[in-house]
Short mmCIF file of C-alpha atoms in Angstrom, two decimals:
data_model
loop_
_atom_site.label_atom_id
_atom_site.label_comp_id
_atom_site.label_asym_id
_atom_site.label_seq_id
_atom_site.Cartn_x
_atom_site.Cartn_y
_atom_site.Cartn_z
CA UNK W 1 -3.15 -22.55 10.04
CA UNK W 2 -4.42 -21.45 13.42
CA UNK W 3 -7.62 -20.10 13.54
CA UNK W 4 -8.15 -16.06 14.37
CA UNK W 5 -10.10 -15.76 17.45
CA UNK W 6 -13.00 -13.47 17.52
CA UNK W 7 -11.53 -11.67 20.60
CA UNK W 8 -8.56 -10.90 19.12
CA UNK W 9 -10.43 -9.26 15.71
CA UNK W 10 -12.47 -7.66 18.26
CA UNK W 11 -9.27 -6.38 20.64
CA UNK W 12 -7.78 -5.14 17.61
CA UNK W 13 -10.82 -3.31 15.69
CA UNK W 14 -11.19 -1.58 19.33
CA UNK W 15 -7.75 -0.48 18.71
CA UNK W 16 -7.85 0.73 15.57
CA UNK W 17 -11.03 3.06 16.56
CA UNK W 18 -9.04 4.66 19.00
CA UNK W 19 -5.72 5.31 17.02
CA UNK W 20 -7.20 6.48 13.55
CA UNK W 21 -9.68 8.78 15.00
CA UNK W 22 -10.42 10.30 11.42
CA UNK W 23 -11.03 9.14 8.12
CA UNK W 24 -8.48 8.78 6.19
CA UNK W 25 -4.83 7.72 6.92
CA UNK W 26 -3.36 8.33 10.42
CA UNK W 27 0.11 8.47 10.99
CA UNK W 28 1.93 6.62 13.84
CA UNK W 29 4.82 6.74 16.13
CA UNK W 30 7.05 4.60 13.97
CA UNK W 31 7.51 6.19 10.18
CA UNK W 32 6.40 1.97 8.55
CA UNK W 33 3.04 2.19 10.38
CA UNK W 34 -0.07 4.29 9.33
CA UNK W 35 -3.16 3.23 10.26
CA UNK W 36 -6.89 3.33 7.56
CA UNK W 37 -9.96 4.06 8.50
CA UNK W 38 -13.32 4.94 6.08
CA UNK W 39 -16.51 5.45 7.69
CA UNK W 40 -18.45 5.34 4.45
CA UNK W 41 -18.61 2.68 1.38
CA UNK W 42 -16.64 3.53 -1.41
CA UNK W 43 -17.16 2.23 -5.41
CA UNK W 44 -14.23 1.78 -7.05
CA UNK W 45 -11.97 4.18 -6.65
CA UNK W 46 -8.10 4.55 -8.48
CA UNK W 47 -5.36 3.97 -5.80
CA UNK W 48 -1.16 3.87 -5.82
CA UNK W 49 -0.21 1.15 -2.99
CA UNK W 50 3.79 1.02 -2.05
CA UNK W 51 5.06 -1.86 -1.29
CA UNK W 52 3.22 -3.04 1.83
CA UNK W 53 1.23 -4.94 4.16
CA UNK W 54 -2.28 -4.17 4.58
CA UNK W 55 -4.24 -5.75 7.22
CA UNK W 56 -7.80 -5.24 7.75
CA UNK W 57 -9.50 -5.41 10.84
CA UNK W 58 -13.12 -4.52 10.28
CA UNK W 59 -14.79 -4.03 7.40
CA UNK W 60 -13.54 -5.18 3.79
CA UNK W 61 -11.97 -3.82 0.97
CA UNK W 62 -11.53 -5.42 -2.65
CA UNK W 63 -8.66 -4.74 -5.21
CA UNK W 64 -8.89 -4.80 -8.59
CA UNK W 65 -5.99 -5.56 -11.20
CA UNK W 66 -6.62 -6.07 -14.59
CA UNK W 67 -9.56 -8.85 -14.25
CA UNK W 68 -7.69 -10.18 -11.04
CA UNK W 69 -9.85 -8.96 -7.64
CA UNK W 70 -7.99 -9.21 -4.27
CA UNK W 71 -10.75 -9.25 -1.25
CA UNK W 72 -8.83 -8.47 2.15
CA UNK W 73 -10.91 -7.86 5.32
CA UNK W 74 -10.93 -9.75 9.11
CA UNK W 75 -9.94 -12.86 7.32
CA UNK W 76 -7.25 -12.27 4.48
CA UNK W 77 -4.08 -9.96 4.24
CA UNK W 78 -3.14 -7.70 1.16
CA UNK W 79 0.56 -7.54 0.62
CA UNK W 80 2.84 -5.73 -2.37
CA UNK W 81 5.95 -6.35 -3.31
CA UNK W 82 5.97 -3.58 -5.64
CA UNK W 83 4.41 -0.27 -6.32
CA UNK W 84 0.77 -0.20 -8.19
CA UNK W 85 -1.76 1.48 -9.29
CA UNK W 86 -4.82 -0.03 -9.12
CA UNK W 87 -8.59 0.17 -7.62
CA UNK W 88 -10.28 -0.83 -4.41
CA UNK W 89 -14.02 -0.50 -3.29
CA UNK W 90 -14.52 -0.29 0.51
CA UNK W 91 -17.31 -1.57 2.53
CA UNK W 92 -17.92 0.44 5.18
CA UNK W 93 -20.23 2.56 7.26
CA UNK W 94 -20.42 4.93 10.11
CA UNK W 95 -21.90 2.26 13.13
CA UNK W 96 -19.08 -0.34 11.62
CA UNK W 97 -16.33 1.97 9.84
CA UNK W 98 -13.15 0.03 7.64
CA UNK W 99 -10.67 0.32 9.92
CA UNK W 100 -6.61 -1.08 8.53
CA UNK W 101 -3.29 -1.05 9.38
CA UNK W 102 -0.52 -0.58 6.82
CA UNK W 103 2.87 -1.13 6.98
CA UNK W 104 5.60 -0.33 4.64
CA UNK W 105 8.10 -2.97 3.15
CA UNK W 106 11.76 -1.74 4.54
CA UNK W 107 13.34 -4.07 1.81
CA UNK W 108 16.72 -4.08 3.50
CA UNK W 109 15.11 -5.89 6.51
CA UNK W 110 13.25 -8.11 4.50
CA UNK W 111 16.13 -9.11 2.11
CA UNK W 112 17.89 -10.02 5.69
CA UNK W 113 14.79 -12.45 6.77
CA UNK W 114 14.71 -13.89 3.40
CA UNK W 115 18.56 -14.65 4.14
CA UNK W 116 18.22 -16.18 7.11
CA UNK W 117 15.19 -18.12 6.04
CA UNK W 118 17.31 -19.36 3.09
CA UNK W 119 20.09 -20.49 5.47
CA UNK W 120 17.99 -22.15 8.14
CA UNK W 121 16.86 -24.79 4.89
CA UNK W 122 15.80 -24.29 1.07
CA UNK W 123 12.28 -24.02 0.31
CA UNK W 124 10.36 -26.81 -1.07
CA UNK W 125 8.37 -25.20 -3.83
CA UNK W 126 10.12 -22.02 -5.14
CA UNK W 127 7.31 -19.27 -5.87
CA UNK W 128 5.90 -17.77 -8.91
CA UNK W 129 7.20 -13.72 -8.35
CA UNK W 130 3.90 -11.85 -7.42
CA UNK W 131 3.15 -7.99 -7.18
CA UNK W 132 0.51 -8.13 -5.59
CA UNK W 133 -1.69 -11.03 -3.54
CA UNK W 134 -4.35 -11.50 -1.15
CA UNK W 135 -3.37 -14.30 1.89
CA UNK W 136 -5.74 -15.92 4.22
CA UNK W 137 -4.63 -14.40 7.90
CA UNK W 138 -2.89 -16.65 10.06
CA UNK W 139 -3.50 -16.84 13.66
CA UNK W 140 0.16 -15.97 14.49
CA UNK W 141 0.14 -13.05 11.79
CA UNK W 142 -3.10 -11.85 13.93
CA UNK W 143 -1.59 -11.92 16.88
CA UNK W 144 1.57 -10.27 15.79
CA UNK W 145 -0.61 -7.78 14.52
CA UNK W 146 -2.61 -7.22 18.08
CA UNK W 147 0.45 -6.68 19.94
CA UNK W 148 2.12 -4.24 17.47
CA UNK W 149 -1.19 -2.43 17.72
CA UNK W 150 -1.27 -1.90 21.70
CA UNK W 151 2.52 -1.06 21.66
CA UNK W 152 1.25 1.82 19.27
CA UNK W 153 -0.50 3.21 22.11
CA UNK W 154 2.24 4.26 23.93
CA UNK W 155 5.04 5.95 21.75
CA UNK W 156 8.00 4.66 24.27
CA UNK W 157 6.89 1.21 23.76
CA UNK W 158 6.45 1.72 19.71
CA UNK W 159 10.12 3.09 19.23
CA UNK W 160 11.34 0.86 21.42
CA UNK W 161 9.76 -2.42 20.85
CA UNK W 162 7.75 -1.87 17.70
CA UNK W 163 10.39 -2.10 15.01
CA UNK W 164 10.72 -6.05 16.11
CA UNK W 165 6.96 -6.95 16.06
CA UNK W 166 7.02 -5.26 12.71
CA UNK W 167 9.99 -7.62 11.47
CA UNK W 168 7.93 -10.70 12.94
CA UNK W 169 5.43 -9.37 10.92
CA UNK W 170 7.45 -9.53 7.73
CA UNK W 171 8.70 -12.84 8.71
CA UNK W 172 4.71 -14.09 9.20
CA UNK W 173 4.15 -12.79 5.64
CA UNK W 174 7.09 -14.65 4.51
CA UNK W 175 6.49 -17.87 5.49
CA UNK W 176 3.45 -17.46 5.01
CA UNK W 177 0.70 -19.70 2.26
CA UNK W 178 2.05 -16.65 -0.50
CA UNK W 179 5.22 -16.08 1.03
CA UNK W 180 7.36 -18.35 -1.88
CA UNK W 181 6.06 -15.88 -4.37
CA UNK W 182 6.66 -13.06 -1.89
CA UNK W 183 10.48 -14.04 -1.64
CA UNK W 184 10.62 -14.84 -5.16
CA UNK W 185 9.13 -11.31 -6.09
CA UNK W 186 11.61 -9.13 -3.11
CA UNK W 187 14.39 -11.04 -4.18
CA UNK W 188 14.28 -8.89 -7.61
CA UNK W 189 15.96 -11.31 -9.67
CA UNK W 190 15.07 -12.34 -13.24
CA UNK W 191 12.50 -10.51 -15.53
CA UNK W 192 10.37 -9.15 -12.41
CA UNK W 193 13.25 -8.15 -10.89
CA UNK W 194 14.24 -6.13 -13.63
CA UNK W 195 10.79 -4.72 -13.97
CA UNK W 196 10.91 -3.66 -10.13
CA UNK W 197 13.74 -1.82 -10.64
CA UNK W 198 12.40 0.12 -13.44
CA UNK W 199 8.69 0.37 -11.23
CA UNK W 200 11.52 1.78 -8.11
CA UNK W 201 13.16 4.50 -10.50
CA UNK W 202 9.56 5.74 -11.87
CA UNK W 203 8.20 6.39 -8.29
CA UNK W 204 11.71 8.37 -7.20
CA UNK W 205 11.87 10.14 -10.70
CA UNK W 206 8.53 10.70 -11.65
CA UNK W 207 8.70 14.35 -11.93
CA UNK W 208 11.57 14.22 -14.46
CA UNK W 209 10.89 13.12 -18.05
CA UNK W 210 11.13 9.61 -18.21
CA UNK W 211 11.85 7.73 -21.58
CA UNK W 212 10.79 4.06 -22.13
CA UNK W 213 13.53 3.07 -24.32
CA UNK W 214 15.55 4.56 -21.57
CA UNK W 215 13.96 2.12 -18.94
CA UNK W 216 14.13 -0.30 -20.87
CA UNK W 217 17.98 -0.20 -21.88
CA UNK W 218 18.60 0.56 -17.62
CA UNK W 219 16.44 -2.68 -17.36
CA UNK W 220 18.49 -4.88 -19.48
CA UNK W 221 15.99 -5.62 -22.46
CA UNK W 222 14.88 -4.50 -25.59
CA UNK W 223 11.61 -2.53 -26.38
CA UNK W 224 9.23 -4.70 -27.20
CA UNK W 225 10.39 -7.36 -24.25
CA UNK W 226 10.23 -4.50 -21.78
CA UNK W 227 6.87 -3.66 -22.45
CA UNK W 228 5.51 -7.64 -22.42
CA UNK W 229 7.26 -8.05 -18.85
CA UNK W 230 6.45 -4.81 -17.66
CA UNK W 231 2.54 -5.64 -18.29
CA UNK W 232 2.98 -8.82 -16.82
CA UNK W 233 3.74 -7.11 -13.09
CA UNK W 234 1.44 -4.03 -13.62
CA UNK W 235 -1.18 -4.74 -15.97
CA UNK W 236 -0.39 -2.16 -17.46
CA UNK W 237 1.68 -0.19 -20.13
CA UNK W 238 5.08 1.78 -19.00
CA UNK W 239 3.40 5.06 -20.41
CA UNK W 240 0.10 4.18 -18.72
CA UNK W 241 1.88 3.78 -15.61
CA UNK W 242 4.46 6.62 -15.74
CA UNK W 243 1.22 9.24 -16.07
CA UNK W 244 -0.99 7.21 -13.49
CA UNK W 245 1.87 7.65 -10.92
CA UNK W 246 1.90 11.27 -11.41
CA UNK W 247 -1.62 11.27 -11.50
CA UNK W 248 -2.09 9.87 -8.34
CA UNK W 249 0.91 12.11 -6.65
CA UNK W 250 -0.79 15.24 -7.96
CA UNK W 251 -4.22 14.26 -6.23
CA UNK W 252 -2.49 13.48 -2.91
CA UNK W 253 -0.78 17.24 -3.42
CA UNK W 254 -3.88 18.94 -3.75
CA UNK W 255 -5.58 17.06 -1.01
CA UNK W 256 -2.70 16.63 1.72
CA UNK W 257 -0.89 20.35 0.70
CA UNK W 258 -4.10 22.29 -0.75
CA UNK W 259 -1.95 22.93 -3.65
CA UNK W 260 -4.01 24.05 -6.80
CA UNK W 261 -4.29 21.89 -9.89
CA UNK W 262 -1.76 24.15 -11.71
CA UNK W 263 0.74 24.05 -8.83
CA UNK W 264 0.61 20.24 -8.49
CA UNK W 265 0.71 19.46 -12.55
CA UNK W 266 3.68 21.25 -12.55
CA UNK W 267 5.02 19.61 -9.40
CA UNK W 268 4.66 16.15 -10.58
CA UNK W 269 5.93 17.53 -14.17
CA UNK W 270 3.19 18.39 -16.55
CA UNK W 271 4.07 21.22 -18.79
CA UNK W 272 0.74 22.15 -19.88
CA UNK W 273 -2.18 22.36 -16.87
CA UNK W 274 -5.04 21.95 -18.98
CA UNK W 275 -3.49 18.46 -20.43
CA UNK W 276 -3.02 17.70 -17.06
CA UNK W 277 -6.36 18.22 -16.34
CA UNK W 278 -7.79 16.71 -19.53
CA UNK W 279 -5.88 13.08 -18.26
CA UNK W 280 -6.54 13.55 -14.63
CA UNK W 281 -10.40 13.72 -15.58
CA UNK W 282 -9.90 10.95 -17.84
CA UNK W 283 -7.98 8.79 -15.55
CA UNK W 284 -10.31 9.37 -12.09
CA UNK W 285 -13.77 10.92 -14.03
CA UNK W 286 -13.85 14.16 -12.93
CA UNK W 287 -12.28 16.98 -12.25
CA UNK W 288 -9.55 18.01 -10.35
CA UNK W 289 -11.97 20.23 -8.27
CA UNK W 290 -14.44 17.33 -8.09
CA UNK W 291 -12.13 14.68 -7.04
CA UNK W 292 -10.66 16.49 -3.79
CA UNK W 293 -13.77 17.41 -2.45
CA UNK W 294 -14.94 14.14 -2.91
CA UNK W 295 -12.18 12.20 -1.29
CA UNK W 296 -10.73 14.84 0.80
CA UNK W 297 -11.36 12.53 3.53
CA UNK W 298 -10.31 9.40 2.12
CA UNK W 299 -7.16 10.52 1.49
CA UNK W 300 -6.32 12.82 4.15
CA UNK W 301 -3.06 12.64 6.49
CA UNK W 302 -3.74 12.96 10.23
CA UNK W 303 -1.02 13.20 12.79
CA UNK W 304 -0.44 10.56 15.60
CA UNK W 305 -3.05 10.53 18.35
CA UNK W 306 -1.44 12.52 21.54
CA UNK W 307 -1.24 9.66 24.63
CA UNK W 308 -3.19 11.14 26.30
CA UNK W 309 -5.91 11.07 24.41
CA UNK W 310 -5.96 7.20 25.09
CA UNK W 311 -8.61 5.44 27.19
CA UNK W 312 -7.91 1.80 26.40
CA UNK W 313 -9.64 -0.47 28.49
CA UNK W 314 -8.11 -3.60 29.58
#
């Protein structure tokens, strides 16, 4: 693996500053790309991840699943292949903020590289299915990742050329040192596969009531063999997840729409507000109040930078 020079860390953290000017998340000209940035540690804190990409570039956060802990930072990659719930704890601080890039799975591209990687010869080792995993960052993933970042800076460049450096991107991750289990996770066959699907109807129905048995019949498997798979991928129980993803969507209401804890239980479909507020301070330890003006900025959705509001130097 080809070592990550410390001018290109440096080129891209320099970046980074300049296109997520807040705290927060910062949107981007293409609708895969956000970018992170956190100017301020953070303990652990309850997050819901898509399926993504996430490459730091200063700074360093850990995620914790279960009693699994996933450290990504200048020198390791965080990538999901499906949506979870779990916790991270940032290192950051004002002089040297955590600054990321994320990028969204598009799984129609990436069942097209897997494909073609499948045609062009069989793998060796066929992977273990993975939701989640942390991956040493390769020199060509780094550099990949540099160039996508200075096409961002000009939003002619990042429609036009930015959707293929974000498919060599996927391609990096997928021959990558995880990318067997990658592939064997996307692919969404056998028991994780089923278990993705179910994890893929939760997030688009969340609002709606949601049955297990119901999931589980969709999913192909009895009770009691949907809920030992289903903890397998998530570390956690289908109930458990079901109210931590409407948890989580709540919170991002209130904080990205200013909606009030009433308005956003019944948006993510609570009946009663004050159970909704009895499990949201039992899920994230405080109150609904509490928590958004705590991590107003840590969760807050900024706009792209204008161009010219750019001053790269070269």
């Amino acid at each position: 693996m080809a070592a990550i020079e410390d001018t290109t860390t440096q080129r891209m953290s320099a970046l980074l500053t300049q296109l997520a000017p807040n705290e927060g998340y910062t949107l981007s000209a293409l609708d895969a790309v956000r970018f992170m940035r956190s100017d301020r540690p953070l303990g652990r804190t309850p997050v819901l991840y898509e399926p993504s990409i996430v490459i730091v570039c200063q700074g360093r956060k850990r995620g914790f699943l279960g009693s699994d802990v996933y450290v990504y930072d200048a020198q390791h990659y965080l990538v999901l292949s499906v949506p979870l719930p779990f916790s991270t704890q940032t290192e950051a601080s004002a002089s040297e903020p955590m600054l990321a890039v994320a990028i969204s799975l598009d799984l129609t591209q990436v069942a097209d590289l897997m494909l073609q990687i499948n045609h062009l010869g069989p793998q060796a080792v066929p992977g273990i299915p993975l939701g989640i995993a942390s991956t040493p960052l390769s020199g060509a993933l780094a550099d990949a990742t540099l160039r996508l970042l200075e096409i961002m800076t000009c939003p002619r460049d990042a429609h036009i050329l930015g959707p293929a450096v974000v498919r060599e991107i996927y391609y990096r991750v997928l021959v990558g040192e995880q990318g067997g289990a990658m592939r064997a996770a996307l692919a969404h066959q056998g028991q994780f596969g089923r278990v993705a699907k179910a994890l893929r109807r939760i997030h688009a129905d969340y609002a709606q009531s949601l049955d297990v048995a119901h999931l589980a019949g969709e999913a192909g498997m009895s009770v009691p063999a949907f809920h030992a798979h289903f903890k397998t991928v998530t570390q956690t129980s289908p109930i458990q997840y079901i109210k931590s993803t409407r948890l989580h969507q709540a919170r991002l209401l209130m904080i990205r729409d200013g909606l009030t804890a009433a308005s956003a239980s019944s948006r993510v479909g609570y009946d009663s507000p004050s159970q909704f507020s009895r499990e949201f301070k039992r899920f994230f330890g405080r109150s609904p109040m509490e928590e958004v003006r705590d991590m107003k900025a840590s969760f807050s959705l900024s706009p792209a930078k204008p161009l010219s509001e750019f001053t790269l130097a070269h």
